[in-house]
Amino acid sequence: MSDIIINDIHAAYGRTAVLFGISLEVREGELVCVMGRNGVGKTTLLNAITGLMGLTGGSISFDGKDISKASASARARMGIGYVPQGHAVFPQLTTRENLQVVNERLGKPDKEALNEVIDLFPALASLMNRPAGLLSGGQAKQLAIARALITRPKILILDEPTEGIQPSIIHQIEDTINDLHKATGMTMLLVEQYVEFALRLADRYAVMDGGRIVDTGDTATAEMDRFASLIAI
Amino acid sequence: METLLEQAFNGLSVGSILLLVAIGLTFTFGQMNVINMAHGELIMIGAYTPYVLQHDFGLAAGLSILLGLFIAFIVAGGVGVAMERGLLSRMVDRPLDTLLVTFGVSLILQQAARDIFGAPNVDVVAPSWLKGSVTLLGVIMPYTRLFIMALVAVIVGGLSVFMARHAEGRRMRAVTQNRDLAAVSGLSPRRVDATTFFLGSGLAGVAGVAVSLIGSIGSQVGSGYIIDAFLVVIVGGLGRMKGTIIAAFALGMLNAYAEFWKNASIGKAIVFMAVIVFLQFRPNGLVSFRTRGLTS
């Protein structure tokens, strides 16, 4: 069961509390999108789930195990794949090395997984020897998603995959996420401000404001007007 | 002409020693941002290794040097890892704190060496095959200097291959470039830090064995090299092996010619002046990595 159950979590940067009792469940095979304005705690929530930041209260369980105290690398090895915001690549490693270093993390590299991610993002094939720091925003984003997928995660967490990306690549990323979700039933948690993109992909949504979840529901019955008032800057 | 060549050889020789003492720092300082003031004492541990093998274990001079290279790598690497695990792992991203702590460790290690080996300097007996010299184009080249140059070439070659082709080398580069991304990708930054520190410290130990061949050794043998080692790493560009290599030989050459032109003290002053002027124009060092972003 690759469920993530977030139970009343609190988190803070030093003395500044950022998350106030967030509870959210992402069930196996589901794609849930978290939306909200800038600074409401969306990335902090993902950092708490992936282990980059500790909790000051509450608990997180994955696959039926409490992972609240596990390190970020231990959570990744349990099957939590994370694509952080922005240029999430190792800049001085080539595209190939970015994939290789993660693919061989447990010993023998998985050649099949490498071929699979290149099939998903064919543009990367001609960029294999280029340092990742020299890739464009769109290319780097594709590499970042490929790097997360190469580990065959049980759940894929994406933080604003459309940020600063040209429309054609957004479509490609949307198709890839959609295909993965539909074809393999991969569980996904998406943070996104591009509402139409998020609603097209997600099964369920949660809206955050001020470090709390203020609305949840099924995307099939979501009303755009309601989002406009909750997400508007 | 002969004098010019002679100084060129001296420059290469000084450069290779500088490179040897600095190359470990490219990992611990350049990549991990730890200002390791005890790097000199790791060199000292390496320098005492062939002495102990000769003095306490009665090994022949040649064997003590060759075996000493491996043992010094392991022992200095082990001390480095103990320091990293016990102290520095609690100070990630606090370089100034690492300076203070490692300065303390350096004093403790120096005093320990004085307690164990005594205050006076001691000599490591060079093997017979390192005694003597060869004359080429009128330049006298001592075998010890040629041995150190060959040792440097082997280490640099080996490290380049290791960092570029070995999985652990890739992991080290990944963790030093982005710890958080490495962690969420399933790499263990703490374990990789230990490997990086082991390698950097072990290389200081190897440098110590080489240093023991060119003069007497004592508790402060390493501290004499520490400033030069930091200078080379900074001029080369933090963590950039290619830059470190160029910087070591450039500073070695400059030092040799400046010393020949005036004297040792003025030569040193000229090197420092040149470094200060150089850093005004290239504060990131000789080799820096440019990305499309503004921050790197």
Coordinates of C-alpha atoms in Angstrom, one line a residue:
Chain A
M1 CA 0.0 0.0 0.0
S2 CA 1.8 3.1 -1.2
D3 CA -0.5 5.4 0.8
I4 CA 0.8 8.6 2.5
I5 CA -1.1 9.6 5.6
I6 CA -0.2 13.0 7.0
N7 CA -1.7 13.3 10.4
D8 CA -2.0 16.7 12.1
I9 CA 1.6 17.8 11.3
H10 CA 3.2 21.0 12.5
A11 CA 6.5 22.4 11.2
A12 CA 8.6 25.5 11.8
Y13 CA 11.7 27.3 10.6
G14 CA 13.4 28.1 13.9
R15 CA 10.7 29.9 15.9
T16 CA 8.6 30.7 12.9
A17 CA 5.8 28.2 12.6
V18 CA 4.8 27.5 9.0
L19 CA 2.5 24.5 9.1
F20 CA -0.4 24.3 11.6
G21 CA -2.0 20.9 11.9
I22 CA -2.1 19.7 8.3
S23 CA -3.8 16.4 7.7
L24 CA -3.9 14.9 4.2
E25 CA -4.2 11.4 2.8
V26 CA -2.9 10.3 -0.6
R27 CA -4.2 6.8 -1.3
E28 CA -2.6 4.3 -3.6
G29 CA -3.0 5.0 -7.3
E30 CA -4.4 8.5 -6.6
L31 CA -3.1 11.8 -7.9
V32 CA -3.7 14.6 -5.4
C33 CA -2.9 18.2 -6.1
V34 CA -2.1 20.8 -3.4
M35 CA -2.8 24.4 -4.5
G36 CA -2.4 27.8 -2.9
R37 CA -0.8 31.2 -3.1
N38 CA 2.9 31.9 -2.7
G39 CA 4.1 31.5 0.9
V40 CA 1.2 29.4 2.3
G41 CA 3.5 26.5 3.1
K42 CA 3.1 24.2 0.1
T43 CA 6.8 23.6 -0.4
T44 CA 7.3 23.3 3.4
L45 CA 4.7 20.6 3.4
L46 CA 6.6 18.7 0.7
N47 CA 9.9 19.2 2.5
A48 CA 8.2 17.7 5.6
I49 CA 7.0 14.7 3.7
T50 CA 10.3 14.1 2.0
G51 CA 12.3 14.5 5.2
L52 CA 14.2 17.7 4.3
M53 CA 12.6 19.3 7.3
G54 CA 11.6 17.9 10.7
L55 CA 8.2 18.0 12.3
T56 CA 7.4 19.8 15.5
G57 CA 4.2 17.8 15.9
G58 CA 2.0 15.1 14.2
S59 CA 3.1 12.2 12.2
I60 CA 3.5 10.9 8.6
S61 CA 3.2 7.3 7.6
F62 CA 4.0 5.8 4.2
D63 CA 3.3 2.2 3.2
G64 CA 1.9 1.6 6.7
K65 CA 5.1 2.6 8.4
D66 CA 5.7 5.8 10.5
I67 CA 8.4 7.7 8.6
S68 CA 8.2 10.8 10.8
K69 CA 11.8 10.3 12.1
A70 CA 13.3 8.7 9.0
S71 CA 16.0 10.6 7.1
A72 CA 15.4 12.1 3.7
S73 CA 17.6 9.5 2.0
A74 CA 15.9 6.6 3.9
R75 CA 12.4 7.9 2.7
A76 CA 13.7 8.1 -0.9
R77 CA 14.9 4.5 -0.6
M78 CA 11.5 3.5 0.7
G79 CA 10.0 4.7 -2.6
I80 CA 9.3 8.4 -2.2
G81 CA 10.4 10.2 -5.4
Y82 CA 10.7 14.0 -5.2
V83 CA 11.1 16.6 -8.0
P84 CA 11.8 19.8 -6.1
Q85 CA 11.0 23.3 -7.5
G86 CA 13.3 25.0 -9.9
H87 CA 16.6 23.7 -11.4
A88 CA 16.7 20.5 -9.3
V89 CA 19.8 19.0 -10.9
F90 CA 23.4 18.5 -10.0
P91 CA 24.8 21.3 -12.1
Q92 CA 28.3 20.1 -12.7
L93 CA 27.4 16.5 -13.4
T94 CA 26.4 15.8 -17.0
T95 CA 22.8 14.7 -17.8
R96 CA 24.0 11.1 -18.0
E97 CA 25.8 11.4 -14.6
N98 CA 22.7 13.0 -13.0
L99 CA 20.7 9.9 -14.0
Q100 CA 23.6 7.5 -13.3
V101 CA 24.4 8.7 -9.8
V102 CA 20.8 8.0 -8.7
N103 CA 20.4 4.8 -10.8
E104 CA 23.4 3.2 -9.2
R105 CA 22.7 4.3 -5.6
L106 CA 22.0 0.8 -4.5
G107 CA 24.8 -0.9 -6.4
K108 CA 24.2 -2.3 -9.8
P109 CA 22.7 0.2 -12.2
D110 CA 19.2 -0.6 -13.6
K111 CA 19.8 -0.3 -17.4
E112 CA 16.1 -0.9 -18.2
A113 CA 15.0 2.0 -15.9
L114 CA 17.5 4.3 -17.7
N115 CA 16.1 3.4 -21.1
E116 CA 12.6 3.9 -19.9
V117 CA 13.2 7.4 -18.7
I118 CA 15.0 8.3 -22.0
D119 CA 11.9 7.0 -23.8
L120 CA 9.7 9.2 -21.7
F121 CA 11.9 12.3 -22.3
P122 CA 13.6 11.7 -25.7
A123 CA 15.0 15.3 -25.7
L124 CA 17.4 14.2 -23.0
A125 CA 19.1 11.6 -25.4
S126 CA 21.0 14.3 -27.3
L127 CA 22.0 16.1 -24.1
M128 CA 23.6 13.2 -22.3
N129 CA 27.1 14.7 -22.2
R130 CA 26.1 18.3 -21.4
P131 CA 26.6 19.6 -17.8
A132 CA 23.1 19.9 -16.2
G133 CA 23.9 23.4 -15.1
L134 CA 23.9 24.4 -18.8
L135 CA 20.5 22.9 -19.6
S136 CA 17.5 25.2 -20.2
G137 CA 14.7 25.4 -17.6
G138 CA 12.5 23.0 -19.6
Q139 CA 15.4 20.5 -20.2
A140 CA 16.4 20.6 -16.5
K141 CA 12.8 20.0 -15.4
Q142 CA 12.6 16.9 -17.7
L143 CA 15.9 15.7 -16.3
A144 CA 14.7 16.3 -12.7
I145 CA 11.6 14.2 -13.4
A146 CA 13.6 11.5 -15.2
R147 CA 16.0 11.4 -12.2
A148 CA 13.1 10.9 -9.8
L149 CA 11.5 8.2 -12.0
I150 CA 14.7 6.2 -12.6
T151 CA 14.4 4.9 -9.0
R152 CA 11.0 3.5 -9.8
P153 CA 9.3 5.3 -6.9
K154 CA 6.1 4.1 -5.3
I155 CA 4.9 7.7 -5.1
L156 CA 6.1 10.7 -7.1
I157 CA 6.0 14.1 -5.5
L158 CA 6.3 17.2 -7.8
D159 CA 6.7 20.8 -6.7
E160 CA 5.4 23.2 -9.3
P161 CA 6.6 21.3 -12.4
T162 CA 5.3 24.0 -14.7
E163 CA 7.0 27.0 -13.1
G164 CA 8.9 29.0 -15.7
I165 CA 8.5 26.4 -18.4
Q166 CA 7.4 27.0 -22.0
P167 CA 3.9 25.8 -23.0
S168 CA 5.0 23.0 -25.3
I169 CA 7.1 21.4 -22.6
I170 CA 4.3 21.9 -20.1
H171 CA 2.1 19.8 -22.4
Q172 CA 4.8 17.2 -22.6
I173 CA 5.1 17.1 -18.8
E174 CA 1.4 16.9 -18.5
D175 CA 1.2 14.0 -20.9
T176 CA 4.0 12.2 -19.1
I177 CA 2.4 12.6 -15.7
N178 CA -1.0 11.6 -17.1
D179 CA 0.4 8.5 -18.8
L180 CA 2.4 7.4 -15.8
H181 CA -0.6 7.8 -13.5
K182 CA -3.1 6.1 -15.9
A183 CA -0.8 3.4 -17.3
T184 CA 1.1 2.4 -14.1
G185 CA -1.3 3.6 -11.5
M186 CA 1.6 5.5 -9.8
T187 CA 0.6 7.4 -6.7
M188 CA 1.4 11.1 -7.1
L189 CA 1.3 14.3 -5.1
L190 CA 1.5 17.5 -7.0
V191 CA 2.0 21.1 -5.8
E192 CA 0.9 23.5 -8.5
Q193 CA -0.3 27.1 -9.0
Y194 CA -1.3 26.5 -12.6
V195 CA -4.9 25.6 -11.6
E196 CA -6.1 24.3 -15.0
F197 CA -3.1 22.1 -15.3
A198 CA -3.6 20.7 -11.8
L199 CA -7.3 20.1 -12.2
R200 CA -6.9 18.3 -15.6
L201 CA -4.5 15.9 -13.9
A202 CA -5.6 15.4 -10.4
D203 CA -8.3 13.1 -8.9
R204 CA -8.5 15.2 -5.7
Y205 CA -7.3 18.6 -4.6
A206 CA -6.4 20.4 -1.4
V207 CA -6.1 24.2 -1.1
M208 CA -3.7 25.6 1.5
D209 CA -3.8 29.0 3.1
G210 CA -1.7 30.3 6.1
G211 CA -0.2 26.9 6.7
R212 CA -3.5 25.1 6.9
I213 CA -5.6 23.1 4.5
V214 CA -8.7 25.2 3.9
D215 CA -10.5 23.2 1.3
T216 CA -10.5 19.7 -0.2
G217 CA -12.6 17.8 -2.8
D218 CA -12.8 15.9 -6.0
T219 CA -11.5 17.7 -9.1
A220 CA -14.4 16.3 -11.1
T221 CA -16.8 18.5 -9.1
A222 CA -14.5 21.4 -8.5
E223 CA -15.8 24.9 -9.2
M224 CA -13.4 27.3 -10.8
D225 CA -15.0 30.3 -9.2
R226 CA -14.3 28.9 -5.8
F227 CA -10.6 28.4 -6.7
A228 CA -10.4 31.9 -8.0
S229 CA -11.4 33.3 -4.5
L230 CA -9.1 30.8 -2.6
I231 CA -6.0 31.1 -4.8
A232 CA -6.2 34.6 -6.0
I233 CA -3.2 36.8 -5.0
Chain B
M1 CA 69.9 28.9 -20.2
E2 CA 71.0 26.2 -17.8
T3 CA 70.0 28.3 -14.8
L4 CA 66.6 28.9 -16.4
L5 CA 66.1 25.2 -16.8
E6 CA 67.3 24.6 -13.3
Q7 CA 64.8 27.0 -11.9
A8 CA 62.1 25.4 -14.1
F9 CA 62.9 22.0 -12.5
N10 CA 62.9 23.6 -9.1
G11 CA 59.5 25.1 -9.9
L12 CA 58.1 21.8 -11.0
S13 CA 59.5 20.2 -7.9
V14 CA 58.1 22.8 -5.5
G15 CA 54.8 22.7 -7.5
S16 CA 54.5 18.9 -7.1
I17 CA 55.0 19.2 -3.4
L18 CA 52.5 22.0 -3.2
L19 CA 50.0 19.9 -5.2
L20 CA 50.5 16.9 -3.0
V21 CA 49.9 18.8 0.2
A22 CA 46.9 20.7 -1.3
I23 CA 45.1 18.0 -3.2
G24 CA 43.5 16.5 -0.1
L25 CA 42.2 20.0 0.8
T26 CA 40.4 20.2 -2.5
F27 CA 38.1 17.6 -1.1
T28 CA 37.8 18.7 2.6
F29 CA 37.9 22.4 2.1
G30 CA 37.1 22.9 -1.6
Q31 CA 34.2 20.5 -1.7
M32 CA 32.9 20.2 1.8
N33 CA 33.7 23.8 2.9
V34 CA 35.5 22.6 6.0
I35 CA 38.4 24.9 6.9
N36 CA 40.5 22.1 8.2
M37 CA 43.4 23.6 10.2
A38 CA 44.4 20.1 11.2
H39 CA 45.3 19.2 7.6
G40 CA 48.9 19.9 8.4
E41 CA 48.8 17.5 11.3
L42 CA 47.4 14.8 9.0
I43 CA 50.5 15.5 6.9
M44 CA 52.5 15.1 10.0
I45 CA 50.9 11.7 10.8
G46 CA 51.9 10.6 7.3
A47 CA 55.4 11.9 7.8
Y48 CA 55.9 10.0 11.0
T49 CA 54.6 6.8 9.4
P50 CA 57.8 5.7 7.6
Y51 CA 59.8 6.8 10.7
V52 CA 57.7 4.5 12.9
L53 CA 58.1 1.7 10.4
Q54 CA 61.8 2.1 10.3
H55 CA 62.4 2.9 14.0
D56 CA 59.9 0.7 15.8
F57 CA 59.3 -2.1 13.3
G58 CA 62.8 -2.3 11.8
L59 CA 61.6 -2.2 8.2
A60 CA 64.1 -1.5 5.5
A61 CA 64.1 2.1 4.2
G62 CA 62.6 1.3 0.7
L63 CA 59.9 -0.9 2.2
S64 CA 59.0 1.6 4.9
I65 CA 58.5 4.3 2.2
L66 CA 56.4 2.1 -0.1
L67 CA 54.4 0.5 2.6
G68 CA 54.3 3.8 4.4
L69 CA 52.3 5.4 1.6
F70 CA 49.5 2.9 2.0
I71 CA 49.6 2.9 5.8
A72 CA 49.7 6.7 6.0
F73 CA 46.7 6.9 3.7
I74 CA 44.7 4.6 5.9
V75 CA 45.8 6.1 9.3
A76 CA 45.5 9.7 8.3
G77 CA 42.2 8.9 6.5
G78 CA 41.0 7.2 9.7
V79 CA 41.9 10.1 11.9
G80 CA 40.1 12.4 9.4
V81 CA 37.0 10.3 9.5
A82 CA 37.0 10.2 13.3
M83 CA 37.3 14.0 13.3
E84 CA 34.5 14.3 10.7
R85 CA 32.2 11.9 12.5
G86 CA 32.9 13.1 16.0
L87 CA 33.0 16.9 15.4
L88 CA 32.6 18.3 11.9
S89 CA 29.4 16.4 11.1
R90 CA 27.7 18.6 13.7
M91 CA 28.9 21.7 11.8
V92 CA 27.5 21.4 8.3
D93 CA 27.5 24.8 6.6
R94 CA 29.3 26.5 9.5
P95 CA 32.9 26.9 8.0
L96 CA 34.1 29.3 10.6
D97 CA 33.2 26.9 13.4
T98 CA 35.1 24.2 11.6
L99 CA 38.2 26.5 11.6
L100 CA 38.1 26.9 15.4
V101 CA 37.5 23.2 16.1
T102 CA 40.1 21.9 13.7
F103 CA 42.6 24.4 15.1
G104 CA 42.0 22.8 18.5
V105 CA 42.5 19.3 17.0
S106 CA 45.7 20.5 15.3
L107 CA 47.1 21.7 18.7
I108 CA 46.2 18.4 20.4
L109 CA 47.7 16.3 17.6
Q110 CA 50.9 18.4 17.7
Q111 CA 51.2 17.9 21.4
A112 CA 50.5 14.2 21.1
A113 CA 53.4 13.9 18.5
R114 CA 55.7 15.7 20.9
D115 CA 54.7 13.4 23.7
I116 CA 55.2 10.3 21.6
F117 CA 58.2 11.1 19.5
G118 CA 59.9 13.9 21.6
A119 CA 60.4 17.5 20.7
P120 CA 63.5 17.3 18.5
N121 CA 63.1 16.7 14.8
V122 CA 63.9 13.2 13.5
D123 CA 65.0 11.9 10.1
V124 CA 63.5 9.3 7.9
V125 CA 66.2 7.3 6.1
A126 CA 65.8 7.5 2.4
P127 CA 66.2 4.2 0.5
S128 CA 69.4 3.7 -1.5
W129 CA 67.4 3.9 -4.8
L130 CA 66.3 7.4 -3.9
K131 CA 69.8 8.6 -3.2
G132 CA 71.7 10.4 -5.9
S133 CA 70.6 12.3 -9.0
V134 CA 70.4 12.3 -12.7
T135 CA 71.8 15.2 -14.8
L136 CA 69.7 16.2 -17.9
L137 CA 70.6 19.3 -20.0
G138 CA 72.9 20.4 -17.3
V139 CA 70.2 20.3 -14.7
I140 CA 70.8 18.1 -11.6
M141 CA 67.6 16.3 -10.8
P142 CA 67.6 14.4 -7.4
Y143 CA 65.8 11.1 -7.4
T144 CA 63.7 12.1 -4.4
R145 CA 62.3 15.0 -6.3
L146 CA 61.6 12.9 -9.4
F147 CA 60.0 10.2 -7.1
I148 CA 57.6 12.9 -5.6
M149 CA 56.8 14.1 -9.2
A150 CA 56.0 10.6 -10.3
L151 CA 53.9 10.0 -7.1
V152 CA 51.9 13.2 -7.8
A153 CA 51.3 12.1 -11.4
V154 CA 50.0 8.7 -10.2
I155 CA 47.8 10.3 -7.6
V156 CA 46.3 12.9 -9.9
G157 CA 45.7 10.4 -12.6
G158 CA 44.1 7.9 -10.2
L159 CA 41.9 10.6 -8.6
S160 CA 40.7 11.9 -12.0
V161 CA 39.6 8.5 -13.1
F162 CA 38.0 7.8 -9.7
M163 CA 36.0 11.0 -9.6
A164 CA 34.9 10.8 -13.2
R165 CA 34.2 7.1 -13.6
H166 CA 33.7 5.5 -10.2
A167 CA 30.2 5.5 -8.7
E168 CA 31.5 6.7 -5.3
G169 CA 33.3 9.6 -7.1
R170 CA 30.0 10.6 -8.8
R171 CA 28.2 10.4 -5.4
M172 CA 30.9 12.6 -3.8
R173 CA 30.4 15.2 -6.6
A174 CA 26.6 15.0 -6.3
V175 CA 26.5 15.4 -2.5
T176 CA 29.0 18.4 -2.6
Q177 CA 26.9 20.1 -5.3
N178 CA 23.5 19.7 -3.7
R179 CA 23.2 17.9 -0.4
D180 CA 19.4 18.1 -0.2
L181 CA 18.8 16.9 -3.7
A182 CA 21.2 14.1 -3.1
A183 CA 19.3 13.1 0.1
V184 CA 15.9 13.1 -1.6
S185 CA 17.4 11.1 -4.4
G186 CA 18.3 8.3 -1.9
L187 CA 22.0 9.1 -1.6
S188 CA 23.3 9.3 2.0
P189 CA 25.1 12.6 2.4
R190 CA 26.5 11.6 5.8
R191 CA 28.1 8.4 4.5
V192 CA 29.4 10.2 1.4
D193 CA 30.8 13.0 3.6
A194 CA 32.8 10.4 5.5
T195 CA 34.2 9.0 2.3
T196 CA 35.2 12.5 1.1
F197 CA 36.9 13.3 4.3
F198 CA 38.6 9.9 4.4
L199 CA 40.0 10.5 0.9
G200 CA 41.1 14.1 1.6
S201 CA 42.7 13.2 4.9
G202 CA 44.3 10.1 3.5
L203 CA 45.9 12.1 0.7
A204 CA 47.4 14.5 3.3
G205 CA 48.9 11.4 4.9
V206 CA 50.5 10.4 1.6
A207 CA 51.8 13.9 1.2
G208 CA 53.4 13.5 4.6
V209 CA 55.4 10.5 3.5
A210 CA 56.7 12.5 0.5
V211 CA 57.6 15.4 2.8
S212 CA 59.6 13.1 5.1
L213 CA 61.9 12.4 2.1
I214 CA 63.0 16.1 1.7
G215 CA 63.9 17.1 5.2
S216 CA 63.7 16.4 8.9
I217 CA 60.3 15.9 10.4
G218 CA 58.8 17.1 13.7
S219 CA 55.5 17.9 15.3
Q220 CA 55.2 21.1 13.2
V221 CA 56.2 19.7 9.9
G222 CA 52.7 19.9 8.5
S223 CA 51.8 23.3 9.8
G224 CA 54.5 24.8 7.6
Y225 CA 52.6 23.7 4.5
I226 CA 49.1 24.6 5.6
I227 CA 49.1 28.2 4.3
D228 CA 50.5 27.1 1.0
A229 CA 48.0 24.4 0.7
F230 CA 45.0 26.7 1.3
L231 CA 46.6 29.2 -1.1
V232 CA 46.8 26.6 -3.9
V233 CA 43.1 25.5 -3.4
I234 CA 41.8 29.1 -3.3
V235 CA 43.8 30.2 -6.4
G236 CA 42.7 27.0 -8.2
G237 CA 39.0 27.5 -7.6
L238 CA 37.4 25.7 -4.7
G239 CA 37.0 22.0 -5.2
R240 CA 38.3 22.1 -8.8
M241 CA 41.1 19.6 -9.2
K242 CA 42.2 21.0 -12.6
G243 CA 42.5 24.4 -11.1
T244 CA 44.4 23.1 -8.1
I245 CA 46.9 21.4 -10.5
I246 CA 47.5 24.5 -12.5
A247 CA 47.7 26.7 -9.4
A248 CA 50.2 24.4 -7.7
F249 CA 52.6 24.5 -10.6
A250 CA 52.1 28.2 -11.3
L251 CA 52.8 29.1 -7.7
G252 CA 55.7 26.6 -7.6
M253 CA 57.3 28.2 -10.7
L254 CA 56.7 31.7 -9.5
N255 CA 58.2 30.8 -6.2
A256 CA 61.3 29.2 -7.8
Y257 CA 62.1 32.1 -10.1
A258 CA 61.3 34.8 -7.5
E259 CA 63.5 33.1 -5.0
F260 CA 66.3 32.9 -7.5
W261 CA 65.9 36.5 -8.5
K262 CA 66.0 37.8 -4.9
N263 CA 65.9 35.5 -1.9
A264 CA 63.5 33.1 -0.1
S265 CA 61.7 35.7 1.9
I266 CA 61.2 38.1 -0.9
G267 CA 60.2 35.2 -3.1
K268 CA 57.5 34.3 -0.7
A269 CA 56.3 37.9 -0.5
I270 CA 56.1 38.1 -4.3
V271 CA 54.0 34.9 -4.4
F272 CA 51.6 36.4 -1.9
M273 CA 51.4 39.7 -3.7
A274 CA 50.7 37.9 -7.0
V275 CA 47.9 35.9 -5.3
I276 CA 46.3 39.0 -3.9
V277 CA 46.4 40.7 -7.3
F278 CA 45.1 37.6 -9.0
L279 CA 42.1 37.2 -6.7
Q280 CA 41.1 40.8 -7.3
F281 CA 40.5 39.8 -10.9
R282 CA 39.3 36.3 -10.5
P283 CA 37.9 35.9 -7.0
N284 CA 36.5 32.5 -7.8
G285 CA 39.9 31.2 -8.8
L286 CA 41.4 29.9 -12.0
V287 CA 38.7 27.3 -12.7
S288 CA 35.1 28.1 -11.9
F289 CA 31.9 26.5 -13.1
R290 CA 29.4 28.7 -14.9
T291 CA 25.7 27.8 -15.1
R292 CA 22.8 29.6 -16.8
G293 CA 21.8 30.9 -13.4
L294 CA 23.2 34.1 -11.7
T295 CA 24.2 32.5 -8.4
S296 CA 27.0 30.2 -9.5

